[in-house]
Coordinates of C-alpha atoms in Angstrom, one line a residue:
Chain A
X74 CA 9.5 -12.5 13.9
X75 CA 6.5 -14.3 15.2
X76 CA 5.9 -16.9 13.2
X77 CA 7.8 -20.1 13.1
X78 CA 10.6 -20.2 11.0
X79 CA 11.0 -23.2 9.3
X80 CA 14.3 -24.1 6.7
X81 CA 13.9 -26.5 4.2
X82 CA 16.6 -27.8 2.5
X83 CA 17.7 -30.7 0.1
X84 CA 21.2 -32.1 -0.3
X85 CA 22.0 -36.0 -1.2
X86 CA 22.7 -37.6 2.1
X87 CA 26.5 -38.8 0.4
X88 CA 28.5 -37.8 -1.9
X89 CA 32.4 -38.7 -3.7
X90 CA 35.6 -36.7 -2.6
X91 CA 35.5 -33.8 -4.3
X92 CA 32.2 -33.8 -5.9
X93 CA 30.2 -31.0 -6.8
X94 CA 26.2 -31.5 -5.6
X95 CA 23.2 -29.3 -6.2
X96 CA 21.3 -27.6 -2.9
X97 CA 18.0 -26.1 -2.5
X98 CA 16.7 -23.9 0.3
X99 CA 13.7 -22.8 1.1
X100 CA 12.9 -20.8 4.1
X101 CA 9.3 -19.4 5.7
X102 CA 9.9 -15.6 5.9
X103 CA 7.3 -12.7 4.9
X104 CA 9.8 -10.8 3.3
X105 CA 7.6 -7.5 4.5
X106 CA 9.5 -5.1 2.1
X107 CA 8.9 -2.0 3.8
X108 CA 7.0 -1.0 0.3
X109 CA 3.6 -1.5 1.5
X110 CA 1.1 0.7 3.3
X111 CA -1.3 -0.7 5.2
X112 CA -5.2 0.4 5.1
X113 CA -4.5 3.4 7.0
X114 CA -1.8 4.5 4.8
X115 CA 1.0 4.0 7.2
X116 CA 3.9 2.2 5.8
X117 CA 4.5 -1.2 7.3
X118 CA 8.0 -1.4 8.6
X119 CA 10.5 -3.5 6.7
X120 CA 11.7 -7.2 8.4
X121 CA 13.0 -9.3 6.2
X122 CA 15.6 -11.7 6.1
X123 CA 19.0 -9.9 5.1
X124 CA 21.6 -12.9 4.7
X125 CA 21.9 -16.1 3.9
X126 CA 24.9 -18.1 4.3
X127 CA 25.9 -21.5 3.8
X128 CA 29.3 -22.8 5.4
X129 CA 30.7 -26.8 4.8
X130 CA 33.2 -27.9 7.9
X131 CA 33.4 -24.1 8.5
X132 CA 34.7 -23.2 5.1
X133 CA 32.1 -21.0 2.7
X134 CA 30.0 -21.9 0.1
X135 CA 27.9 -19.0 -0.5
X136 CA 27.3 -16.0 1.5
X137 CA 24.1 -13.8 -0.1
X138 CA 23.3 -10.2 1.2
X139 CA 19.4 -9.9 0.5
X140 CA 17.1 -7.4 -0.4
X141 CA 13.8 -6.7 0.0
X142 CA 13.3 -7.4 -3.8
X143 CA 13.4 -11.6 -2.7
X144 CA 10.2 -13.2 -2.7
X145 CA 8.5 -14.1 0.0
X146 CA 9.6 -17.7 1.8
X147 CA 13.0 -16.9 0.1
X148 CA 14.0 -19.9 -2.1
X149 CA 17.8 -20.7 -3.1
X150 CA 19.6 -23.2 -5.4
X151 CA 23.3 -23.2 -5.6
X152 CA 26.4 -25.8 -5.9
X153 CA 28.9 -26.9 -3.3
X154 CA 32.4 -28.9 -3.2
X155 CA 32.3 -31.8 -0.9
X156 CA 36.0 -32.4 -0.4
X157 CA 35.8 -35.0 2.7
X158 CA 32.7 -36.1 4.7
X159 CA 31.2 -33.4 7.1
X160 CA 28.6 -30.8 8.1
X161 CA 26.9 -28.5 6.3
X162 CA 25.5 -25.3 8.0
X163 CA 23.1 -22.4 6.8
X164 CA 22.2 -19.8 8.9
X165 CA 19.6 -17.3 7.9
X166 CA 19.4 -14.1 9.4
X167 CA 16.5 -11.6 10.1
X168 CA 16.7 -8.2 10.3
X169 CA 14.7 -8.1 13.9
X170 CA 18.4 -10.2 15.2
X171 CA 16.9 -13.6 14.8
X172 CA 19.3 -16.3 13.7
X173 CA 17.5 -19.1 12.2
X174 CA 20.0 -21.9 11.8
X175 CA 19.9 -25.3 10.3
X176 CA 22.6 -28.1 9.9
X177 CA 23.0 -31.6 7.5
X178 CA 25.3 -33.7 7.4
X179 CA 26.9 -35.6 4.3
X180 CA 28.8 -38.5 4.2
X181 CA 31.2 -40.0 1.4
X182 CA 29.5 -42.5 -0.6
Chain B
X10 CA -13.7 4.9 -0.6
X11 CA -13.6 8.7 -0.8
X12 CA -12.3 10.2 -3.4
X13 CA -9.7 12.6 -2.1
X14 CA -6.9 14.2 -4.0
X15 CA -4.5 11.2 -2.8
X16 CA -6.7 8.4 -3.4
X17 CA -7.3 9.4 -7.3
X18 CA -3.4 9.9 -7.7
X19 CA -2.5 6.9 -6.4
X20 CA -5.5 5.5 -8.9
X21 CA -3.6 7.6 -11.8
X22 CA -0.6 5.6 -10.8
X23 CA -2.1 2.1 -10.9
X24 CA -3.3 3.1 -14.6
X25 CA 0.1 3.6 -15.8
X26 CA 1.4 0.4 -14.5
X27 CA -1.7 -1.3 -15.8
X28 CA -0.8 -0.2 -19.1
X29 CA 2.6 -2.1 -18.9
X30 CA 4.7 0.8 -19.5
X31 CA 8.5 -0.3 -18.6
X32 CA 9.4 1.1 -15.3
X33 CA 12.0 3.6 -15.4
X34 CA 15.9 2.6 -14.5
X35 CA 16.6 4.7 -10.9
X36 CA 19.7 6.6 -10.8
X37 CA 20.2 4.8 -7.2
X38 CA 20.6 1.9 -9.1
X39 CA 23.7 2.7 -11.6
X40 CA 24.5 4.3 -8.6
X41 CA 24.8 0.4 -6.7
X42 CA 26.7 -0.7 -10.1
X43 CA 28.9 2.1 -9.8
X44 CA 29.4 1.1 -6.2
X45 CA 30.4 -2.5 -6.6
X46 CA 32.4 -1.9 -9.8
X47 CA 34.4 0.9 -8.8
X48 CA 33.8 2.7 -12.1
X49 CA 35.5 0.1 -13.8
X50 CA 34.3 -1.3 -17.7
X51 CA 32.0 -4.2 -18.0
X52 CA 32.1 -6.7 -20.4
X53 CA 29.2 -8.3 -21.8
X54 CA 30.0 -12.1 -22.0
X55 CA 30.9 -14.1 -19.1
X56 CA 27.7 -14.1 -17.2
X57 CA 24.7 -15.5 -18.3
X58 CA 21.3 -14.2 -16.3
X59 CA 18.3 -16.4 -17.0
X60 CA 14.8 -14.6 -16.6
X61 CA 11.5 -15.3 -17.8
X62 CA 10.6 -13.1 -21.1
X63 CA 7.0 -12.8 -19.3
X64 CA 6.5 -13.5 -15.5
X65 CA 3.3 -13.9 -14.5
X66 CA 3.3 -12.4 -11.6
X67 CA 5.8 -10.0 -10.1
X68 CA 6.1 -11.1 -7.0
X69 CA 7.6 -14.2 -7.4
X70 CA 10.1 -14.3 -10.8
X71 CA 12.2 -17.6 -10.7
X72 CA 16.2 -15.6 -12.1
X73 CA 19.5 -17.2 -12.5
X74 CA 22.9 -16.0 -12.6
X75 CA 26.0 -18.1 -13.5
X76 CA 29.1 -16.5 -14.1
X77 CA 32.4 -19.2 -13.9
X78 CA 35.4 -17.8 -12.5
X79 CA 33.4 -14.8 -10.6
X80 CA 33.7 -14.4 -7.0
X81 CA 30.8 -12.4 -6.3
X82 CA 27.0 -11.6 -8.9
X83 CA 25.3 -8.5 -7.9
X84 CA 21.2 -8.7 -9.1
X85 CA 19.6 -5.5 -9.3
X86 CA 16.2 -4.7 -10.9
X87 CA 16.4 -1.6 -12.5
X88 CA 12.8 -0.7 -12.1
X89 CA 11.9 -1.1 -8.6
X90 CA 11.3 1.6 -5.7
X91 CA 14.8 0.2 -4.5
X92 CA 17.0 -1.6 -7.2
X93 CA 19.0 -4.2 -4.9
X94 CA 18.0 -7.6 -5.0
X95 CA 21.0 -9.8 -4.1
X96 CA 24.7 -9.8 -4.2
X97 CA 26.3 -13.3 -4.0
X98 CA 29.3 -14.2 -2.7
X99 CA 30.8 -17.5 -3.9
X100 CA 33.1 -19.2 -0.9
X101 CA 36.4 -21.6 -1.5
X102 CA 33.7 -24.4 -1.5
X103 CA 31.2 -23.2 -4.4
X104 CA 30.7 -25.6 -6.8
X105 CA 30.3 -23.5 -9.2
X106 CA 29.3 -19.5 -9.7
X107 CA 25.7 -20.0 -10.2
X108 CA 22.8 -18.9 -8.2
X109 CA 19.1 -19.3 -8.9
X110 CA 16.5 -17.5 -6.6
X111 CA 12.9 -15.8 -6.9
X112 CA 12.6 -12.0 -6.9
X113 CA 9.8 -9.2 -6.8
X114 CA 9.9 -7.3 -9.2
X115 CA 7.3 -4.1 -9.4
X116 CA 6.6 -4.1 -13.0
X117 CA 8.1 -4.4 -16.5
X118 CA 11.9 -3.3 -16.2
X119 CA 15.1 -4.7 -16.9
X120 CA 17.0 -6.9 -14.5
X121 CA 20.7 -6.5 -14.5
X122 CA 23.6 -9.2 -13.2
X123 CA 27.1 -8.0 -12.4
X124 CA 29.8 -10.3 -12.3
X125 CA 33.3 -9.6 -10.2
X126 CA 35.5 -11.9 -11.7
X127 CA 38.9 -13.5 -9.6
X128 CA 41.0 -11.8 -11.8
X129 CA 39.6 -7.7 -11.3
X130 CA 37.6 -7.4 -14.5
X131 CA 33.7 -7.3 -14.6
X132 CA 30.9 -8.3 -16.7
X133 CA 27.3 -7.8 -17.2
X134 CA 24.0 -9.1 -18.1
X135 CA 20.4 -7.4 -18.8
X136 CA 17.5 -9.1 -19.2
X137 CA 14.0 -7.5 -19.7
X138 CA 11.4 -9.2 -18.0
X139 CA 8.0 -8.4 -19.1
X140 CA 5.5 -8.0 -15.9
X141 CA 1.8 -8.6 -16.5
X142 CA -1.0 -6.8 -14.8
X143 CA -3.5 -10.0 -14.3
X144 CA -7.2 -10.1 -15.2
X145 CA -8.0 -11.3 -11.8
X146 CA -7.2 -9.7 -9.0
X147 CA -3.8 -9.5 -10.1
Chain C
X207 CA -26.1 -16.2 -50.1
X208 CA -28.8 -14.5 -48.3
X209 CA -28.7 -10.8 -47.1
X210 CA -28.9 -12.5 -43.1
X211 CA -25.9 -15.3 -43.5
X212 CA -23.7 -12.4 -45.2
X213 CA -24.4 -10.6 -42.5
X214 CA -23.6 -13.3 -40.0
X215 CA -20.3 -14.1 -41.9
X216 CA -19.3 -10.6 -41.6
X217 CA -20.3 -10.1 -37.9
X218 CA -17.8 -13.5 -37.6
X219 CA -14.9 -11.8 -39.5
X220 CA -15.1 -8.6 -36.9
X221 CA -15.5 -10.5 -34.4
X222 CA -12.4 -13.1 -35.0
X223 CA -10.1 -9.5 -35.4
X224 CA -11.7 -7.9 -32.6
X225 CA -12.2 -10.6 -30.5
X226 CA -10.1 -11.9 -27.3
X227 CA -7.2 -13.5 -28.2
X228 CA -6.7 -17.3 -27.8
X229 CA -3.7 -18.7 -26.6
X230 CA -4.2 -22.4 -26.1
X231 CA -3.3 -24.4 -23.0
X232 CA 0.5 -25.5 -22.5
X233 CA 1.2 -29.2 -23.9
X234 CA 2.7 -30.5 -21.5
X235 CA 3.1 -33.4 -19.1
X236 CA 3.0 -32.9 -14.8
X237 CA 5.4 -35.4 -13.8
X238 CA 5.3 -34.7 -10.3
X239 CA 8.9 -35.5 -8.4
X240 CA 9.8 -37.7 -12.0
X241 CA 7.5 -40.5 -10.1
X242 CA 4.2 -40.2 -10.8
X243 CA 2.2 -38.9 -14.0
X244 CA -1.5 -36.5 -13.1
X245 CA -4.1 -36.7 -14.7
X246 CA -4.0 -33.0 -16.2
X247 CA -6.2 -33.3 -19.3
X248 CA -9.2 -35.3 -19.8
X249 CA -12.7 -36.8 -20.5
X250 CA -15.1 -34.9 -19.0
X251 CA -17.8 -36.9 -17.0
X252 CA -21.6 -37.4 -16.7
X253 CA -21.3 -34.9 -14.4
X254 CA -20.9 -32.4 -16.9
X255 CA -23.5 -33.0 -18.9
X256 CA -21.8 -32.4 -21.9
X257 CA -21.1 -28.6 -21.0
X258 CA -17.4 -29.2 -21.9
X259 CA -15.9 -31.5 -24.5
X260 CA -12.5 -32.3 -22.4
X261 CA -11.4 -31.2 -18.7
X262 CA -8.9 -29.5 -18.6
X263 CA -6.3 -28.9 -15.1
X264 CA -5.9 -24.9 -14.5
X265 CA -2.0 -26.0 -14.5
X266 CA -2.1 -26.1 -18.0
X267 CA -3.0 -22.2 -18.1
X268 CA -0.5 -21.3 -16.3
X269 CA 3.6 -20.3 -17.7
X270 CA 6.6 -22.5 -18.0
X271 CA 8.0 -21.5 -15.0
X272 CA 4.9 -21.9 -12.6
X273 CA 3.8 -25.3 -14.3
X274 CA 7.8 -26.2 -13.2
X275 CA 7.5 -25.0 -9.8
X276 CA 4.3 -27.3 -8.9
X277 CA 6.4 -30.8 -10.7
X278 CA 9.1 -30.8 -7.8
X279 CA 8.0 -30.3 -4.0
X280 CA 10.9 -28.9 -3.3
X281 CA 10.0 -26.1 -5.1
X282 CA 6.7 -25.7 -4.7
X283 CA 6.2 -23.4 -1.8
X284 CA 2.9 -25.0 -1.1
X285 CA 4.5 -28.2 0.5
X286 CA 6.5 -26.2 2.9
X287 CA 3.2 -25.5 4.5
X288 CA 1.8 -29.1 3.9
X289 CA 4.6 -30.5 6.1
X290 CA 4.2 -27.8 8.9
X291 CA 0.5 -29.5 8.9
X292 CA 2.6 -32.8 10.0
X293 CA 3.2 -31.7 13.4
X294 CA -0.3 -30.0 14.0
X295 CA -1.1 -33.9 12.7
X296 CA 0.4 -35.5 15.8
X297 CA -0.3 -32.4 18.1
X298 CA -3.0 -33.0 21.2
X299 CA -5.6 -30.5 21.8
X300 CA -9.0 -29.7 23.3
X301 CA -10.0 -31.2 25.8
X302 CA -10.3 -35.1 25.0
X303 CA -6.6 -34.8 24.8
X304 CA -6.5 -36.4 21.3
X305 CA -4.5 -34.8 18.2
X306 CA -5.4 -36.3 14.5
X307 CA -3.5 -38.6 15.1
X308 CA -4.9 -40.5 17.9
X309 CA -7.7 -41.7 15.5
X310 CA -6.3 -41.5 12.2
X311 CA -2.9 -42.9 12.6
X312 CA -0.4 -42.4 9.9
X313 CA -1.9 -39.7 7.9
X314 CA 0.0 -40.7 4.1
X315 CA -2.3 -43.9 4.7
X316 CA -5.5 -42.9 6.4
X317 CA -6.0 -39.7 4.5
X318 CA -5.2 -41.3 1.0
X319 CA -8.3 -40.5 -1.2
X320 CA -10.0 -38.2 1.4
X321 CA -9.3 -35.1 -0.6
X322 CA -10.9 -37.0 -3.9
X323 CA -14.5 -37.4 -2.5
X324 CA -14.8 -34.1 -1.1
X325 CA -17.2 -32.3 -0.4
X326 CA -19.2 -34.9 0.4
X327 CA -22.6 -36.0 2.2
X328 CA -22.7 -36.8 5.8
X329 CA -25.3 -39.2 6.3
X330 CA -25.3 -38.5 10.5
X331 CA -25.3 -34.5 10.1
X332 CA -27.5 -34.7 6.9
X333 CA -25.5 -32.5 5.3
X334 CA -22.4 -31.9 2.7
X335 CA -19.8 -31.4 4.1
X336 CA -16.2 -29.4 2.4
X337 CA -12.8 -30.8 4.1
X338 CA -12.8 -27.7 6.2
X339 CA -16.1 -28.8 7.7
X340 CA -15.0 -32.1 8.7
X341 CA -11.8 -31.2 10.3
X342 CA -13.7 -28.6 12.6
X343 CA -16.4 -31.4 13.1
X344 CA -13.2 -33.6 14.2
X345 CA -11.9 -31.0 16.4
X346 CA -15.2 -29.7 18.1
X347 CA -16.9 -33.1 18.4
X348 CA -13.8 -36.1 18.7
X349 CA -11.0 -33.7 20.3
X350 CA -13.4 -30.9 22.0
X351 CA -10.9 -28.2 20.9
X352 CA -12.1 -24.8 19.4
X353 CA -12.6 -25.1 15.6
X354 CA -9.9 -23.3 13.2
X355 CA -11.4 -20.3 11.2
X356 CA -12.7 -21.6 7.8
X357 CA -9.6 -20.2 6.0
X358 CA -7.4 -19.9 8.7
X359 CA -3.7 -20.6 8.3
X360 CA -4.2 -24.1 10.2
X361 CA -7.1 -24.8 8.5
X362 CA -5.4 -24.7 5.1
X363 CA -2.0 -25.9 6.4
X364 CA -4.2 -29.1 7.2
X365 CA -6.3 -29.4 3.8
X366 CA -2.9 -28.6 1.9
X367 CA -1.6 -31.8 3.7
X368 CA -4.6 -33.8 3.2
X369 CA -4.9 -33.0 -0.1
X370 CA -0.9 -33.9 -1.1
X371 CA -1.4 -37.1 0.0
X372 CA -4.1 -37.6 -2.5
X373 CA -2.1 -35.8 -5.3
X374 CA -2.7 -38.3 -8.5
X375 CA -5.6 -40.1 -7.4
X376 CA -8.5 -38.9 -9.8
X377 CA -11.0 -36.5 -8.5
X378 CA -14.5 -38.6 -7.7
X379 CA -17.2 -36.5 -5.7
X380 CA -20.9 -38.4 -5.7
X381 CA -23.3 -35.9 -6.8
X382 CA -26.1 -38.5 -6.4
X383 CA -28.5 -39.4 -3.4
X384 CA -28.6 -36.9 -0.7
X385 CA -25.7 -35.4 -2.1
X386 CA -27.8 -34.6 -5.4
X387 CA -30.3 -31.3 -4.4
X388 CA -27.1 -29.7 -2.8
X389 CA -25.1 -30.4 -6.4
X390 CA -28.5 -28.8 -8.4
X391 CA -27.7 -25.8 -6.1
X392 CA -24.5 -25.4 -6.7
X393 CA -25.2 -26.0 -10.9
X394 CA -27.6 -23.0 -10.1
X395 CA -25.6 -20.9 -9.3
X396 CA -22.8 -21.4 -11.2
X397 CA -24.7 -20.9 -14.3
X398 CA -26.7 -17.4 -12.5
X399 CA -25.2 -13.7 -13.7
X400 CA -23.9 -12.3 -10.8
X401 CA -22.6 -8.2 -10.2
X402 CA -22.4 -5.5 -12.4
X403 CA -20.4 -7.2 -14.9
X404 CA -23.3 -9.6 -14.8
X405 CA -20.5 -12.6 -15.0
X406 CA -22.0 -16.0 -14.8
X407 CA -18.8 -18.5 -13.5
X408 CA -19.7 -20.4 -17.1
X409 CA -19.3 -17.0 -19.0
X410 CA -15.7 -17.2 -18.3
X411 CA -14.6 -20.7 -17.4
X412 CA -16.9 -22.1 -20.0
X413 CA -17.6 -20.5 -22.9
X414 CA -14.2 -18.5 -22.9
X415 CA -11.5 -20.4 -21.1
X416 CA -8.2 -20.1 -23.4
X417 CA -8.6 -16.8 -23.9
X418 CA -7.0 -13.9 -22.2
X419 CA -8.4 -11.9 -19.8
X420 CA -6.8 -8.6 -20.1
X421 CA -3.5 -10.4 -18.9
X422 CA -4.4 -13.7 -17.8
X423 CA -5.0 -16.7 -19.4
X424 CA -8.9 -17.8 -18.4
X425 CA -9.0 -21.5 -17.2
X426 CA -11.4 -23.9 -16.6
X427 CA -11.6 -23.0 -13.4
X428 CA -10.6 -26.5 -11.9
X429 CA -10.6 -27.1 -8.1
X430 CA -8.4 -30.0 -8.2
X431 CA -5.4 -28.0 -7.9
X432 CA -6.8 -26.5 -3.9
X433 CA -5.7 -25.4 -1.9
X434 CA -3.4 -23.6 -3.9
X435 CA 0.1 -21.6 -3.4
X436 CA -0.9 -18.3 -5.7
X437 CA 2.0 -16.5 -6.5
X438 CA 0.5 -13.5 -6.0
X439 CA -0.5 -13.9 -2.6
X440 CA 2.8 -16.2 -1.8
X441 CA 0.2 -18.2 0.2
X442 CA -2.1 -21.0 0.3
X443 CA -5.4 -20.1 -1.0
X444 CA -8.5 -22.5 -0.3
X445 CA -11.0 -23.1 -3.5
X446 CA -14.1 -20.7 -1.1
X447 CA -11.7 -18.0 -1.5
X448 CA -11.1 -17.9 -5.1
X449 CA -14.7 -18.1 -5.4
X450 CA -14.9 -14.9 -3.2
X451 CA -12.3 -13.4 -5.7
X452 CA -14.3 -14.2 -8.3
X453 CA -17.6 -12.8 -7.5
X454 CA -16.0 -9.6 -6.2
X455 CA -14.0 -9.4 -9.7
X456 CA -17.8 -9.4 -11.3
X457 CA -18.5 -6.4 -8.7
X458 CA -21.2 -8.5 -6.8
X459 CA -21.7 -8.8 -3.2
X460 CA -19.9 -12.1 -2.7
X461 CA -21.1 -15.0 -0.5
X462 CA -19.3 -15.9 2.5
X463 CA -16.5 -18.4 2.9
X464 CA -18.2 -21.2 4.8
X465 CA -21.7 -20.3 3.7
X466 CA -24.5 -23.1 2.0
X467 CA -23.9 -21.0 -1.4
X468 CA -20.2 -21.6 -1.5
X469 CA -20.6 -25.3 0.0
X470 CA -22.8 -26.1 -2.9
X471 CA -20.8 -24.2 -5.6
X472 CA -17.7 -25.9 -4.2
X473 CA -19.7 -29.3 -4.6
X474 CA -20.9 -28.8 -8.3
X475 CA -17.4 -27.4 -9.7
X476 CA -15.5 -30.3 -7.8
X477 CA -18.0 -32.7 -9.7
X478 CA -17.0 -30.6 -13.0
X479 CA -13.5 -31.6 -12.7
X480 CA -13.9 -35.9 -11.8
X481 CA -11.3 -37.5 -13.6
X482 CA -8.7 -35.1 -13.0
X483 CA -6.2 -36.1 -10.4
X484 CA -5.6 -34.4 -7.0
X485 CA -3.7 -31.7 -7.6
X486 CA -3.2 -29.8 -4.3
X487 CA -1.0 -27.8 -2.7
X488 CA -0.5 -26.8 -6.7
X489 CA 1.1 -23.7 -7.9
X490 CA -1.0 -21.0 -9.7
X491 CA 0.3 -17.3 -10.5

């Protein structure tokens, strides 16, 4: 999409072996729902963002399929394992073939 | 604006939503629960969905889904022009089988969680969410 | 009793069944990121004039979940575009080759308390000037770059920023000195009946805020809270453009964004909230 697409995203910067944190995303997306006519009473095409997934060391966490019922700037919170020190990854992807893709790494505290 | 045919029927519509009638549940939509359940029974503990009784404003309703021991929620509000919202697929590494998120929703209706548990069964959650028509330009 | 006061005591009784409902603001306490308490609910000042008996933060009108999205800038929408402001912050352009930053430094430093005295006289222009002014005055006259539109999504990117690094200092525009016959305008018209509706901004943030409005819960109509991330929009929204709103919900021609109506307006009703603290990029529905 045109715009810049910016993630946001919030983890603790450590964590113990094995414990469960919180994560929040956020990401800057129109959402265009492909619901809405514009003022000439053509339909504006649907581009949203269709998938989120979020991946530690390669191994999932969550992987959402997404409607066009999510808000716009699509906001997640959810709950990961940290077994061992590593990389988190979350890739969002756009239904025009853009992959917007963030990483954040976590060490053991 | 003109007042053609269209423009007054699409005003006719806006009346009824303005009058907070519940939207009605889409046969597309038991359709999608059909789809990811295979048919099968749902039970109705084991997932809890967390909605507002009254959102302000449709277009952005903070939901949550938790559902321990599932491996994937399916969201679908019953009442929109297309019921899917989200399906959620929980990894090796979720911490747990909960999911919060916002969702549009297009008036009052009933949003619905389904829960695929590890173990084959099913469960299910409704929660009616009350959409107000704003004084202001809302 | 006479014939008149029975009368009057039955009008009441009609009126208190008929009447809008009230629903009073939340209770409640912003504690924004569980660091620092606002200033939601409060004295009001001279200002006011004794027009209201307390001040009173739109965030209190507003549900449990949106008063919950504003506490934590993580999930207030609003910042996201605050911190996209950062790098337009440090970004040259026009052609002195300056960005913000090139005078201004650090903007969490030099930009603390900014938002709190706006709009604000300009001694060297003569004028009052809103925030938006004075950016494009910065741009045009220090950096010789092409202003931003007056609710552009730079231009409100930028005040959102300037405006969060204010949030929880109180609210203190002058509305003496120069500043004063702008302020009187501005008191004008908030008090004039505009449209068909013949709405007066006091009819409904004054004399009926708590009550419902078909669906919404009429506030105070507070400014510290702007810009604002509306729900409804899912996007900033600058104080001149709810005023827009506004008019056009009383079926008036509205003023323009930008104009000397809505500078004054903007003035007066930022005056009517002093005490309260910064509030902005908040969370309305």
């Amino acid at each position: 999409m045109a715009q810049d697409v910016k993630p946001r995203i919030k983890l603790p910067k450590s964590a113990a072996a094995g414990e469960t944190i919180s994560i929040k995303t956020l990401v800057n997306h129109t959402m265009e729902s492909g619901q809405r006519k514009d003022a000439d009473g053509n339909t504006i095409p649907r581009s949203i963002i269709n998938r989120f997934t979020a991946e530690f060391n390669g191994q999932t966490v969550v992987d959402v399929t997404m409607e066009p019922a999510i808000s716009t700037n699509p906001y997640f919170e959810f709950e990961a394992i940290v077994p061992e020190a590593g990389e988190f990854k979350f890739t969002w992807y756009d239904d025009d073939g853009s992959i917007y893709e963030d990483v954040k790494s976590i060490a053991l505290a | 604006m003109q007042l053609s045919r269209r423009n007054v029927m699409i005003m006719g519509a806006g009346a009824f939503v303005a009058f907070g009638l519940p939207m009605r549940a889409s046969a597309a939509a038991e359709d999608k629960i059909a789809e990811f359940t295979g048919g099968a029974a749902m039970a109705d503990t084991g997932i809890t969905l967390t909605a507002p009784e009254i959102a302000e404003n449709g277009n952005t309703v903070p939901i949550e889904v938790s559902a321990p021991g599932a491996e994937a929620i399916l969201v679908l509000a019953m009442g929109n022009p297309t019921p899917g919202v989200a399906q959620f697929n929980f990894g090796p590494l979720a911490g747990s089988q909960f999911a919060s998120t916002r969702i549009r929703l297009a008036g009052t209706q009933d949003v619905v969680a389904v829960a695929k548990m590890k173990d084959g069964t099913f469960a299910r959650a409704s929660r009616n969410v009350k959409v107000t028509i704003g004084g202001c330009g809302g | 009793m006479t014939r008149t006061k029975m009368l009057a005591a039955l009008f009441g009784a009609t009126a208190m069944m008929t009447g809008p409902a009230l629903a009073e603001p939340a209770e409640d306490t912003l504690n924004l990121n569980d660091e620092i308490e606002l200033v939601t609910w409060t004295e009001p000042s001279e200002a006011l004039d004794g027009a209201l008996t307390e001040v009173i933060s739109g965030w209190h009108f507003r549900g449990d979940e949106t008063r919950a999205m504003q506490a934590d800038d993580f999930d207030n929408p609003g910042m996201m575009f605050a911190d996209q402001a950062r790098e337009t912050w440090d970004m040259v352009d026009g052609a002195a080759g300056k960005s913000c930053a090139s005078c201004h430094g650090d903007v969490d430093e030099s930009m603390k308390g900014v938002r709190a005295v706006y709009p604000k006289w300009n001694e060297t222009a003569g004028e009052v000037r809103t925030l938006e002014m004075q950016v494009n005055a910065c741009r045009t006259e220090q950096m010789q770059a092409e202003p931003w539109k007056y609710t552009g999504e730079d231009m409100i990117n930028m005040t959102a920023l300037i405006s969060a690094v204010s949030r929880g200092m109180p609210m203190n525009v002058a509305i003496d000195g120069p500043a004063r016959e702008t302020w009187e305008k501005g008191k004008d018209i908030y008090y004039t009946r505009f449209g068909q509706l013949e709405l007066s901004c006091a009819n409904c943030h004054e004399d009926n805020y708590g009550r419902m409005i078909r669906a919404d819960h009429l506030s105070q109509g507070q400014i510290n809270g702007f810009p604002t991330y509306r729900l409804k929009d899912a996007k900033l929204v600058a104080a001149q453009h709810r005023f827009r709103g506004c008019i056009r919900d009383t079926r008036a021609e509205t003023f323009a964004v930008g104009s000397p109506e809505f500078i004054a307006l903007e003035l007066y009703v930022a005056s009517r909230g002093n005490g309260l603290s910064v509030e902005g990029p908040s969370v309305r529905n």
